[in-house]
Amino acid sequence: MGQNLIFTDDIMATIGQIEAQGGHRLTVWIADENTASLVPATHVITIPAGDDSKTLHTVTGIWDAMERLGVTRRSLVVNLGGGMVTDLGGFAAATFKRGVRFVNVPTTLLGAVDAAVGGKTGFNYNGLKNEIGAFAPASDVILSTRFFDSLPLTEMKSGFAEVLKHAMLSSREEFLRLLNHDFTAPIDHKDLMERLRRAVQVKVDIVARDPKEQGEREALNLGHTVGHALESLSMKRGKSVPHGYAVAWGLVAEAVLSHLKFRFPSEDVHRLGAFVRDNYPGFPFTCDDYDDLLELMRHDKKSRNGEITCTLLSEVGAYRIGQAVSSDDMTAALDILRDHLGL
């Protein structure tokens, strides 16, 4: 993967070291309207906040600003923000002049555990999540919990869903520990950093074995076939839901499918369903939306020959990638998901 992961709260000193070691003559920061004020630098490209801004139009705006600032292949780009910023900023840097070195500094838990690590960049297109993009890893990812105290609870929960997904791929002990998490308690930064390290390491290990998603890396899409479909449906309705919430709902649906196909333990399905019901209020979809959701799943990047495919589990830590799911089984899983969410 070629990414250097740096766990530190001394971000500016770390950037200074990267600049010095790389001999970079110009450093440009990319931030959104929420994080631009955190940048103590003069060369800042500010983009609109929110996933609705994750578009080609925003990317071309970044390219235009890079051109005006005189960015060259000897420059350094620092992406400061959540997953939208690191996805867009990474894509813009990787494609400008055929590649400018970039560093990711995620400011959200979701960005830290998911988007900033692993080398996926891109933007939404024609109502589909991350439809256009490239594998282009940041040279360095600076991971810190210093930004998390100011995050809205919805943002923390969104990121936590990805942490939970990584536990489901790796450790029953960690999975059960996370299901006892209390979002009303003050943030324990030491514990959170440990949870972050564990989650990131799961992703790093899988990506190292399959950097361009030719096989095993599909495991990281657990919860995302259903989750992305629900997220895309919400975007079409003009009422976007947080990515991690959609993933949390997807985890429940795909745990149900795992039980149907591979006897994933029913007690774990119920534990997960109860945790998600209590912490992730459901997106109001009905059986009338099933045809649209199934069609979105067939257009998912992981789809093969128009089939719906998912990563499923036989037990926590035992994943099975590329599993074809029939429309009838998916419809049954959506029914049970709605029951779990009380919809």
Tab-separated table of C-alpha atoms in Angstrom:
chain	number	residue	atom	x	y	z
A	1	MET	CA	0.000	0.000	0.000
A	2	GLY	CA	2.959	2.327	0.610
A	3	GLN	CA	1.260	4.422	3.278
A	4	ASN	CA	3.053	5.648	6.371
A	5	LEU	CA	0.618	5.725	9.303
A	6	ILE	CA	1.516	8.261	11.993
A	7	PHE	CA	-0.414	8.307	15.268
A	8	THR	CA	0.234	11.701	16.843
A	9	ASP	CA	-1.446	14.867	18.113
A	10	ASP	CA	1.485	17.055	17.000
A	11	ILE	CA	0.208	17.505	13.466
A	12	MET	CA	2.019	20.650	12.337
A	13	ALA	CA	5.405	19.385	13.502
A	14	THR	CA	4.787	16.166	11.608
A	15	ILE	CA	3.851	18.065	8.433
A	16	GLY	CA	7.036	20.105	8.833
A	17	GLN	CA	9.100	16.914	8.962
A	18	ILE	CA	7.395	15.566	5.834
A	19	GLU	CA	8.042	18.851	4.006
A	20	ALA	CA	11.711	18.865	4.994
A	21	GLN	CA	12.321	15.216	4.145
A	22	GLY	CA	10.614	15.549	0.766
A	23	GLY	CA	12.161	18.874	-0.194
A	24	HIS	CA	8.731	20.286	-1.057
A	25	ARG	CA	8.825	23.908	-2.236
A	26	LEU	CA	5.086	24.517	-1.952
A	27	THR	CA	2.510	23.016	0.403
A	28	VAL	CA	-1.183	23.462	-0.379
A	29	TRP	CA	-3.933	22.465	2.030
A	30	ILE	CA	-7.375	21.269	0.953
A	31	ALA	CA	-10.109	21.705	3.547
A	32	ASP	CA	-13.852	22.160	3.637
A	33	GLU	CA	-15.774	25.058	5.147
A	34	ASN	CA	-15.726	23.349	8.555
A	35	THR	CA	-11.998	22.600	8.726
A	36	ALA	CA	-10.431	25.526	6.832
A	37	SER	CA	-10.214	27.576	10.034
A	38	LEU	CA	-7.947	24.899	11.524
A	39	VAL	CA	-5.261	25.458	8.899
A	40	PRO	CA	-2.415	27.779	10.003
A	41	ALA	CA	-1.209	28.236	6.443
A	42	THR	CA	-1.618	30.683	3.568
A	43	HIS	CA	-2.215	28.316	0.661
A	44	VAL	CA	-5.626	26.834	1.414
A	45	ILE	CA	-8.180	25.532	-1.087
A	46	THR	CA	-11.586	25.602	0.593
A	47	ILE	CA	-14.390	23.446	-0.781
A	48	PRO	CA	-18.068	23.245	0.252
A	49	ALA	CA	-18.822	20.876	3.127
A	50	GLY	CA	-21.071	17.834	2.884
A	51	ASP	CA	-21.351	14.749	0.730
A	52	ASP	CA	-23.531	16.616	-1.761
A	53	SER	CA	-20.323	18.442	-2.753
A	54	LYS	CA	-18.502	15.218	-3.609
A	55	THR	CA	-18.806	15.871	-7.338
A	56	LEU	CA	-16.759	16.375	-10.483
A	57	HIS	CA	-17.602	20.083	-10.287
A	58	THR	CA	-15.798	20.325	-6.943
A	59	VAL	CA	-12.819	18.384	-8.310
A	60	THR	CA	-12.441	20.758	-11.264
A	61	GLY	CA	-12.587	23.661	-8.816
A	62	ILE	CA	-9.671	22.129	-6.907
A	63	TRP	CA	-7.690	21.663	-10.136
A	64	ASP	CA	-8.332	25.298	-11.072
A	65	ALA	CA	-7.075	26.458	-7.677
A	66	MET	CA	-3.991	24.240	-7.924
A	67	GLU	CA	-3.213	25.795	-11.290
A	68	ARG	CA	-3.532	29.325	-9.881
A	69	LEU	CA	-1.309	28.502	-6.897
A	70	GLY	CA	1.411	27.041	-9.083
A	71	VAL	CA	1.270	23.469	-7.819
A	72	THR	CA	3.860	21.216	-9.453
A	73	ARG	CA	4.919	17.614	-9.017
A	74	ARG	CA	7.422	18.885	-6.428
A	75	SER	CA	4.594	20.282	-4.292
A	76	LEU	CA	2.816	18.685	-1.330
A	77	VAL	CA	-0.953	18.564	-0.846
A	78	VAL	CA	-2.404	18.111	2.641
A	79	ASN	CA	-6.039	17.036	2.879
A	80	LEU	CA	-7.567	18.114	6.192
A	81	GLY	CA	-11.109	16.954	6.856
A	82	GLY	CA	-13.480	14.024	6.760
A	83	GLY	CA	-13.812	11.319	4.148
A	84	MET	CA	-15.275	13.650	1.552
A	85	VAL	CA	-12.180	15.882	1.723
A	86	THR	CA	-9.641	13.045	1.632
A	87	ASP	CA	-11.506	11.281	-1.205
A	88	LEU	CA	-11.788	14.414	-3.343
A	89	GLY	CA	-8.442	15.934	-2.387
A	90	GLY	CA	-6.679	12.634	-2.953
A	91	PHE	CA	-8.250	12.196	-6.387
A	92	ALA	CA	-7.449	15.785	-7.396
A	93	ALA	CA	-3.828	15.482	-6.250
A	94	ALA	CA	-3.329	12.044	-7.812
A	95	THR	CA	-4.555	13.238	-11.207
A	96	PHE	CA	-3.151	16.803	-11.339
A	97	LYS	CA	-0.004	16.788	-13.501
A	98	ARG	CA	-0.250	12.983	-13.313
A	99	GLY	CA	0.376	12.900	-9.607
A	100	VAL	CA	1.279	15.220	-6.745
A	101	ARG	CA	2.301	13.800	-3.372
A	102	PHE	CA	-0.465	14.128	-0.788
A	103	VAL	CA	-0.954	13.567	2.932
A	104	ASN	CA	-4.268	12.835	4.628
A	105	VAL	CA	-5.151	14.313	8.021
A	106	PRO	CA	-8.634	12.965	8.832
A	107	THR	CA	-10.627	15.055	11.306
A	108	THR	CA	-13.493	12.581	11.782
A	109	LEU	CA	-13.521	9.064	13.174
A	110	LEU	CA	-15.102	7.852	9.932
A	111	GLY	CA	-12.365	9.447	7.869
A	112	ALA	CA	-9.645	8.076	10.132
A	113	VAL	CA	-10.791	4.480	10.076
A	114	ASP	CA	-12.100	4.351	6.528
A	115	ALA	CA	-11.587	6.916	3.771
A	116	ALA	CA	-8.127	8.266	4.652
A	117	VAL	CA	-6.467	4.833	4.745
A	118	GLY	CA	-6.245	2.332	1.921
A	119	GLY	CA	-5.751	4.433	-1.194
A	120	LYS	CA	-9.285	4.791	-2.554
A	121	THR	CA	-10.101	8.233	-3.964
A	122	GLY	CA	-12.969	9.579	-6.027
A	123	PHE	CA	-16.372	11.199	-6.151
A	124	ASN	CA	-20.073	10.460	-6.595
A	125	TYR	CA	-21.534	10.403	-10.085
A	126	ASN	CA	-25.060	10.060	-11.494
A	127	GLY	CA	-26.463	9.450	-8.014
A	128	LEU	CA	-24.080	6.564	-7.282
A	129	LYS	CA	-21.592	6.573	-4.417
A	130	ASN	CA	-17.898	6.776	-5.389
A	131	GLU	CA	-18.696	5.813	-8.974
A	132	ILE	CA	-15.591	7.567	-10.384
A	133	GLY	CA	-12.198	7.221	-8.724
A	134	ALA	CA	-8.768	5.668	-8.596
A	135	PHE	CA	-6.527	3.701	-6.276
A	136	ALA	CA	-4.022	6.341	-5.147
A	137	PRO	CA	-2.668	6.042	-1.594
A	138	ALA	CA	-1.572	9.057	0.410
A	139	SER	CA	2.133	8.923	1.178
A	140	ASP	CA	1.331	9.554	4.853
A	141	VAL	CA	-1.795	9.450	7.000
A	142	ILE	CA	-1.659	11.400	10.255
A	143	LEU	CA	-4.112	9.913	12.745
A	144	SER	CA	-5.167	11.859	15.828
A	145	THR	CA	-8.162	11.938	18.172
A	146	ARG	CA	-7.688	15.649	18.925
A	147	PHE	CA	-10.495	16.685	16.571
A	148	PHE	CA	-13.102	14.273	17.888
A	149	ASP	CA	-14.240	16.248	20.947
A	150	SER	CA	-15.890	18.820	18.700
A	151	LEU	CA	-17.625	16.302	16.426
A	152	PRO	CA	-21.417	16.057	16.502
A	153	LEU	CA	-22.655	12.779	17.971
A	154	THR	CA	-23.952	11.722	14.546
A	155	GLU	CA	-20.393	11.990	13.161
A	156	MET	CA	-18.947	9.889	15.987
A	157	LYS	CA	-21.620	7.249	15.485
A	158	SER	CA	-20.997	7.265	11.750
A	159	GLY	CA	-17.313	6.503	12.229
A	160	PHE	CA	-18.013	3.962	14.946
A	161	ALA	CA	-20.000	1.867	12.458
A	162	GLU	CA	-16.824	1.339	10.414
A	163	VAL	CA	-14.893	0.461	13.575
A	164	LEU	CA	-17.596	-2.103	14.334
A	165	LYS	CA	-17.374	-3.475	10.787
A	166	HIS	CA	-13.637	-4.050	11.168
A	167	ALA	CA	-14.234	-5.886	14.442
A	168	MET	CA	-16.764	-8.145	12.706
A	169	LEU	CA	-14.069	-9.006	10.174
A	170	SER	CA	-11.455	-9.829	12.773
A	171	SER	CA	-12.314	-10.376	16.435
A	172	ARG	CA	-15.349	-11.605	18.341
A	173	GLU	CA	-13.887	-10.188	21.556
A	174	GLU	CA	-13.603	-6.721	20.004
A	175	PHE	CA	-17.059	-7.073	18.411
A	176	LEU	CA	-18.701	-7.776	21.772
A	177	ARG	CA	-16.712	-5.011	23.462
A	178	LEU	CA	-17.904	-2.466	20.919
A	179	LEU	CA	-21.526	-3.528	21.297
A	180	ASN	CA	-21.278	-2.338	24.920
A	181	HIS	CA	-20.160	1.142	23.895
A	182	ASP	CA	-21.998	4.031	25.551
A	183	PHE	CA	-22.204	7.077	23.267
A	184	THR	CA	-23.442	9.251	26.152
A	185	ALA	CA	-20.186	8.862	28.108
A	186	PRO	CA	-17.340	11.396	27.699
A	187	ILE	CA	-14.723	10.425	25.135
A	188	ASP	CA	-11.902	8.337	26.572
A	189	HIS	CA	-9.122	9.362	24.184
A	190	LYS	CA	-6.738	6.596	25.252
A	191	ASP	CA	-9.357	3.891	24.715
A	192	LEU	CA	-10.544	5.488	21.474
A	193	MET	CA	-7.014	5.626	20.104
A	194	GLU	CA	-6.599	1.922	20.882
A	195	ARG	CA	-9.900	1.099	19.146
A	196	LEU	CA	-8.746	3.213	16.187
A	197	ARG	CA	-5.371	1.465	16.016
A	198	ARG	CA	-7.047	-1.945	16.010
A	199	ALA	CA	-9.572	-0.985	13.348
A	200	VAL	CA	-7.006	0.654	11.079
A	201	GLN	CA	-4.688	-2.329	11.402
A	202	VAL	CA	-7.436	-4.663	10.158
A	203	LYS	CA	-7.791	-2.523	7.049
A	204	VAL	CA	-4.039	-2.116	6.549
A	205	ASP	CA	-3.461	-5.876	6.725
A	206	ILE	CA	-6.198	-6.650	4.185
A	207	VAL	CA	-5.216	-3.852	1.801
A	208	ALA	CA	-1.555	-4.918	1.920
A	209	ARG	CA	-2.592	-8.340	0.635
A	210	ASP	CA	-4.918	-6.921	-2.038
A	211	PRO	CA	-4.233	-3.230	-2.744
A	212	LYS	CA	-6.483	-2.921	-5.820
A	213	GLU	CA	-9.451	-5.000	-4.709
A	214	GLN	CA	-8.840	-8.002	-6.910
A	215	GLY	CA	-10.022	-10.377	-4.203
A	216	GLU	CA	-9.712	-10.278	-0.426
A	217	ARG	CA	-10.075	-6.498	-0.131
A	218	GLU	CA	-13.762	-6.971	-0.932
A	219	ALA	CA	-14.080	-8.086	2.687
A	220	LEU	CA	-13.962	-4.405	3.632
A	221	ASN	CA	-17.273	-3.946	1.810
A	222	LEU	CA	-19.124	-5.815	4.541
A	223	GLY	CA	-22.360	-3.894	5.103
A	224	HIS	CA	-21.784	-1.695	2.065
A	225	THR	CA	-23.875	-3.406	-0.626
A	226	VAL	CA	-27.043	-2.676	1.334
A	227	GLY	CA	-25.590	0.435	2.970
A	228	HIS	CA	-24.617	2.141	-0.277
A	229	ALA	CA	-28.022	1.371	-1.789
A	230	LEU	CA	-29.804	2.995	1.154
A	231	GLU	CA	-27.391	5.926	1.020
A	232	SER	CA	-27.946	6.380	-2.722
A	233	LEU	CA	-31.722	6.212	-2.250
A	234	SER	CA	-31.530	8.911	0.416
A	235	MET	CA	-29.447	11.091	-1.930
A	236	LYS	CA	-32.044	10.703	-4.679
A	237	ARG	CA	-34.676	11.869	-2.219
A	238	GLY	CA	-32.573	14.917	-1.357
A	239	LYS	CA	-32.269	13.791	2.271
A	240	SER	CA	-28.778	12.298	2.539
A	241	VAL	CA	-28.090	10.080	5.533
A	242	PRO	CA	-24.652	9.790	7.196
A	243	HIS	CA	-22.507	7.139	5.531
A	244	GLY	CA	-21.855	5.270	8.774
A	245	TYR	CA	-25.560	5.069	9.583
A	246	ALA	CA	-26.200	3.436	6.212
A	247	VAL	CA	-23.293	1.041	6.863
A	248	ALA	CA	-24.723	0.162	10.287
A	249	TRP	CA	-28.069	-0.740	8.682
A	250	GLY	CA	-26.188	-2.645	5.989
A	251	LEU	CA	-24.287	-4.623	8.616
A	252	VAL	CA	-27.562	-5.821	10.105
A	253	ALA	CA	-29.037	-6.797	6.730
A	254	GLU	CA	-25.866	-8.602	5.673
A	255	ALA	CA	-25.615	-10.343	9.045
A	256	VAL	CA	-29.135	-11.632	8.382
A	257	LEU	CA	-28.014	-12.854	4.947
A	258	SER	CA	-24.970	-14.452	6.579
A	259	HIS	CA	-27.295	-16.356	8.907
A	260	LEU	CA	-29.497	-17.479	6.003
A	261	LYS	CA	-26.579	-18.675	3.866
A	262	PHE	CA	-23.842	-19.669	6.331
A	263	ARG	CA	-25.549	-20.007	9.721
A	264	PHE	CA	-23.908	-16.918	11.178
A	265	PRO	CA	-24.996	-17.121	14.858
A	266	SER	CA	-28.499	-15.772	15.368
A	267	GLU	CA	-27.555	-14.397	18.795
A	268	ASP	CA	-24.946	-12.181	17.131
A	269	VAL	CA	-27.515	-10.975	14.596
A	270	HIS	CA	-29.840	-10.019	17.441
A	271	ARG	CA	-27.084	-8.343	19.476
A	272	LEU	CA	-26.030	-6.317	16.467
A	273	GLY	CA	-29.619	-5.482	15.528
A	274	ALA	CA	-30.406	-4.238	19.044
A	275	PHE	CA	-27.289	-2.045	19.150
A	276	VAL	CA	-28.049	-0.516	15.751
A	277	ARG	CA	-31.717	0.033	16.626
A	278	ASP	CA	-30.740	1.851	19.834
A	279	ASN	CA	-28.063	4.050	18.278
A	280	TYR	CA	-28.805	4.501	14.562
A	281	PRO	CA	-32.349	5.752	13.896
A	282	GLY	CA	-33.574	4.120	10.731
A	283	PHE	CA	-34.004	5.650	7.301
A	284	PRO	CA	-37.758	5.519	6.570
A	285	PHE	CA	-37.910	3.091	3.647
A	286	THR	CA	-40.730	0.652	2.895
A	287	CYS	CA	-41.336	-2.421	0.776
A	288	ASP	CA	-42.341	-0.035	-2.006
A	289	ASP	CA	-38.660	0.973	-2.214
A	290	TYR	CA	-37.338	-2.564	-2.644
A	291	ASP	CA	-37.232	-2.533	-6.453
A	292	ASP	CA	-35.195	0.684	-6.431
A	293	LEU	CA	-32.861	-0.680	-3.762
A	294	LEU	CA	-32.311	-3.958	-5.627
A	295	GLU	CA	-31.532	-2.061	-8.816
A	296	LEU	CA	-29.014	0.119	-6.974
A	297	MET	CA	-27.355	-3.017	-5.587
A	298	ARG	CA	-27.081	-4.503	-9.081
A	299	HIS	CA	-25.229	-1.353	-10.173
A	300	ASP	CA	-22.828	-1.539	-7.241
A	301	LYS	CA	-19.149	-1.692	-8.256
A	302	LYS	CA	-18.886	-5.163	-6.703
A	303	SER	CA	-21.748	-6.511	-8.807
A	304	ARG	CA	-20.877	-9.279	-11.269
A	305	ASN	CA	-22.960	-9.702	-14.414
A	306	GLY	CA	-25.845	-7.821	-12.870
A	307	GLU	CA	-25.956	-10.067	-9.791
A	308	ILE	CA	-26.164	-8.687	-6.272
A	309	THR	CA	-23.003	-9.628	-4.406
A	310	CYS	CA	-22.071	-9.153	-0.760
A	311	THR	CA	-19.345	-9.949	1.707
A	312	LEU	CA	-20.878	-12.330	4.236
A	313	LEU	CA	-19.719	-14.071	7.418
A	314	SER	CA	-19.931	-17.621	8.705
A	315	GLU	CA	-18.885	-16.246	12.098
A	316	VAL	CA	-17.187	-13.127	13.381
A	317	GLY	CA	-13.727	-13.041	11.789
A	318	ALA	CA	-14.575	-15.581	9.050
A	319	TYR	CA	-15.550	-13.633	5.948
A	320	ARG	CA	-16.629	-14.864	2.534
A	321	ILE	CA	-16.276	-12.381	-0.307
A	322	GLY	CA	-18.220	-12.086	-3.542
A	323	GLN	CA	-21.301	-13.995	-2.428
A	324	ALA	CA	-24.190	-13.867	-4.898
A	325	VAL	CA	-27.491	-13.005	-3.222
A	326	SER	CA	-30.861	-13.662	-4.839
A	327	SER	CA	-33.524	-10.977	-4.984
A	328	ASP	CA	-35.749	-13.121	-2.742
A	329	ASP	CA	-33.053	-13.469	-0.068
A	330	MET	CA	-32.243	-9.768	-0.200
A	331	THR	CA	-35.931	-8.876	0.076
A	332	ALA	CA	-36.210	-11.146	3.131
A	333	ALA	CA	-33.142	-9.493	4.668
A	334	LEU	CA	-34.612	-6.033	4.075
A	335	ASP	CA	-37.846	-7.142	5.762
A	336	ILE	CA	-35.923	-8.334	8.812
A	337	LEU	CA	-33.783	-5.189	8.823
A	338	ARG	CA	-36.924	-3.054	8.957
A	339	ASP	CA	-38.200	-5.202	11.837
A	340	HIS	CA	-34.936	-4.680	13.737
A	341	LEU	CA	-35.098	-0.932	13.151
A	342	GLY	CA	-38.768	-0.715	14.064
A	343	LEU	CA	-39.774	0.693	10.665
